[in-house]
Amino acid sequence: MTQEKIKPTEHINKFEKTTEIVLDLSEDFSLSNGWGKKELIAHLLVWDIEILRIVKDVFEGKEVVWSEEYSGSKLDEWNDKQLEQYKEKSLNEVVDMFKEKREELIKNYKLLIEKNLEEKAADLFGLWKHDLHHIKQVKGESFDI
């Protein structure tokens, strides 16, 4: 059985749902790596910022290039390095930054579709799956959207 290809607009709908779920998570959880809500949202924020960087390249006609900094075994190191910049921020500050960047990313996704660039940026539309992975760490593996 082959999987049906998800349309970019469906990816955006799922992304909006995962955003809402992440923001509604309680503050009293702790993931196995020690992250609480602030660290989880900061982690998602750094990936939003990274995807926005790549989306900008797509708008400029450049190829999608994933940085070697977060390939393979370097990924955990890259994530830790990125999270450091949010260590001294409050949960509210991180949430506000996350909301701002997430809104910007969703607008950019829609603009990619409008400009018929979704094929060039196809790998970028599935970021909601990353959200869902972390939501399942909090709510359990059976959770789905």
Tab-separated table of C-alpha atoms in Angstrom:
chain	number	residue	atom	x	y	z
A	1	MET	CA	0.000	0.000	0.000
A	2	THR	CA	1.410	3.403	-0.943
A	3	GLN	CA	0.979	6.458	1.205
A	4	GLU	CA	-1.101	9.233	-0.264
A	5	LYS	CA	0.879	12.414	-0.750
A	6	ILE	CA	-0.216	15.158	1.617
A	7	LYS	CA	-1.002	18.473	-0.045
A	8	PRO	CA	0.939	21.527	1.176
A	9	THR	CA	-2.294	23.112	2.464
A	10	GLU	CA	-2.951	19.998	4.572
A	11	HIS	CA	0.566	20.273	5.984
A	12	ILE	CA	-0.214	23.858	6.984
A	13	ASN	CA	-3.463	22.776	8.684
A	14	LYS	CA	-1.612	20.111	10.649
A	15	PHE	CA	1.129	22.610	11.510
A	16	GLU	CA	-1.473	25.016	12.893
A	17	LYS	CA	-2.959	22.175	14.979
A	18	THR	CA	0.390	21.102	16.409
A	19	THR	CA	1.184	24.738	17.215
A	20	GLU	CA	-2.024	25.021	19.219
A	21	ILE	CA	-1.343	21.734	21.028
A	22	VAL	CA	2.226	22.734	21.919
A	23	LEU	CA	1.084	26.068	23.323
A	24	ASP	CA	-1.632	24.322	25.362
A	25	LEU	CA	0.751	21.812	26.988
A	26	SER	CA	0.844	22.042	30.759
A	27	GLU	CA	3.945	23.450	32.409
A	28	ASP	CA	4.450	20.495	34.742
A	29	PHE	CA	5.963	17.893	32.410
A	30	SER	CA	9.581	16.881	32.147
A	31	LEU	CA	10.889	14.934	29.177
A	32	SER	CA	13.475	12.183	29.593
A	33	ASN	CA	16.176	14.639	28.484
A	34	GLY	CA	15.150	17.067	31.245
A	35	TRP	CA	13.318	19.512	29.015
A	36	GLY	CA	10.257	21.265	30.315
A	37	LYS	CA	7.800	23.374	28.342
A	38	LYS	CA	10.225	26.281	27.914
A	39	GLU	CA	13.006	24.099	26.514
A	40	LEU	CA	10.648	22.216	24.217
A	41	ILE	CA	9.187	25.418	22.791
A	42	ALA	CA	12.681	26.933	22.452
A	43	HIS	CA	13.753	23.804	20.559
A	44	LEU	CA	10.803	24.126	18.164
A	45	LEU	CA	11.545	27.846	17.832
A	46	VAL	CA	15.139	27.277	16.708
A	47	TRP	CA	13.903	24.883	14.035
A	48	ASP	CA	11.297	27.415	12.895
A	49	ILE	CA	14.089	29.979	12.557
A	50	GLU	CA	16.228	27.511	10.616
A	51	ILE	CA	13.371	26.606	8.271
A	52	LEU	CA	12.659	30.315	7.738
A	53	ARG	CA	16.304	30.727	6.690
A	54	ILE	CA	15.925	27.941	4.149
A	55	VAL	CA	12.564	29.291	2.912
A	56	LYS	CA	14.284	32.625	2.254
A	57	ASP	CA	16.782	30.761	0.069
A	58	VAL	CA	13.910	29.176	-1.873
A	59	PHE	CA	12.368	32.605	-2.486
A	60	GLU	CA	15.771	33.758	-3.781
A	61	GLY	CA	15.897	30.840	-6.222
A	62	LYS	CA	18.569	28.899	-4.341
A	63	GLU	CA	18.518	25.144	-3.789
A	64	VAL	CA	17.402	23.812	-0.403
A	65	VAL	CA	20.614	23.023	1.455
A	66	TRP	CA	20.577	21.486	4.903
A	67	SER	CA	23.504	22.588	7.031
A	68	GLU	CA	26.182	20.044	7.864
A	69	GLU	CA	26.076	21.455	11.404
A	70	TYR	CA	22.975	19.418	12.132
A	71	SER	CA	23.554	16.336	10.065
A	72	GLY	CA	23.935	12.915	11.628
A	73	SER	CA	25.786	12.779	14.935
A	74	LYS	CA	26.174	16.567	15.081
A	75	LEU	CA	22.429	17.114	15.515
A	76	ASP	CA	22.317	16.846	19.319
A	77	GLU	CA	25.290	19.178	19.600
A	78	TRP	CA	23.617	21.685	17.266
A	79	ASN	CA	20.329	21.503	19.216
A	80	ASP	CA	22.122	22.046	22.546
A	81	LYS	CA	24.079	24.986	21.158
A	82	GLN	CA	20.898	26.604	19.823
A	83	LEU	CA	19.014	26.142	23.104
A	84	GLU	CA	21.734	27.955	25.064
A	85	GLN	CA	20.565	31.320	23.758
A	86	TYR	CA	17.171	30.849	25.448
A	87	LYS	CA	18.442	29.620	28.811
A	88	GLU	CA	18.034	32.981	30.561
A	89	LYS	CA	14.679	33.793	28.950
A	90	SER	CA	11.383	33.276	30.750
A	91	LEU	CA	8.761	30.848	29.482
A	92	ASN	CA	6.571	33.792	28.454
A	93	GLU	CA	9.396	35.370	26.443
A	94	VAL	CA	10.105	32.089	24.660
A	95	VAL	CA	6.389	31.538	23.970
A	96	ASP	CA	6.065	35.048	22.514
A	97	MET	CA	9.076	34.527	20.233
A	98	PHE	CA	7.739	31.115	19.205
A	99	LYS	CA	4.312	32.538	18.327
A	100	GLU	CA	5.896	35.317	16.278
A	101	LYS	CA	8.204	33.019	14.294
A	102	ARG	CA	5.555	30.330	13.876
A	103	GLU	CA	3.127	32.891	12.457
A	104	GLU	CA	5.851	34.138	10.107
A	105	LEU	CA	6.613	30.581	9.012
A	106	ILE	CA	2.964	29.792	8.302
A	107	LYS	CA	2.679	33.000	6.240
A	108	ASN	CA	5.785	31.962	4.319
A	109	TYR	CA	4.377	28.478	3.692
A	110	LYS	CA	1.261	30.080	2.220
A	111	LEU	CA	3.382	32.422	0.128
A	112	LEU	CA	5.388	29.467	-1.219
A	113	ILE	CA	2.123	27.939	-2.420
A	114	GLU	CA	0.949	31.260	-3.851
A	115	LYS	CA	4.191	31.599	-5.830
A	116	ASN	CA	4.069	27.932	-6.937
A	117	LEU	CA	7.303	27.148	-5.101
A	118	GLU	CA	5.933	24.374	-2.896
A	119	GLU	CA	7.658	21.648	-4.937
A	120	LYS	CA	11.063	23.266	-4.393
A	121	ALA	CA	10.320	23.476	-0.675
A	122	ALA	CA	8.497	20.150	-0.284
A	123	ASP	CA	10.808	18.926	2.501
A	124	LEU	CA	10.050	22.025	4.561
A	125	PHE	CA	6.292	21.529	4.817
A	126	GLY	CA	6.528	18.478	7.079
A	127	LEU	CA	7.849	20.360	10.115
A	128	TRP	CA	4.575	19.588	11.930
A	129	LYS	CA	5.805	15.974	12.154
A	130	HIS	CA	8.699	17.215	14.279
A	131	ASP	CA	6.179	18.974	16.539
A	132	LEU	CA	4.094	15.802	16.743
A	133	HIS	CA	7.151	13.726	17.674
A	134	HIS	CA	7.719	15.946	20.713
A	135	ILE	CA	4.010	16.185	21.561
A	136	LYS	CA	3.951	12.375	21.715
A	137	GLN	CA	6.859	12.487	24.171
A	138	VAL	CA	4.563	14.451	26.478
A	139	LYS	CA	1.145	12.944	25.714
A	140	GLY	CA	2.112	9.379	24.785
A	141	GLU	CA	2.909	7.573	21.552
A	142	SER	CA	-0.736	6.843	20.759
A	143	PHE	CA	-1.556	10.560	20.534
A	144	ASP	CA	-2.346	11.745	17.008
A	145	ILE	CA	-3.862	14.749	15.281
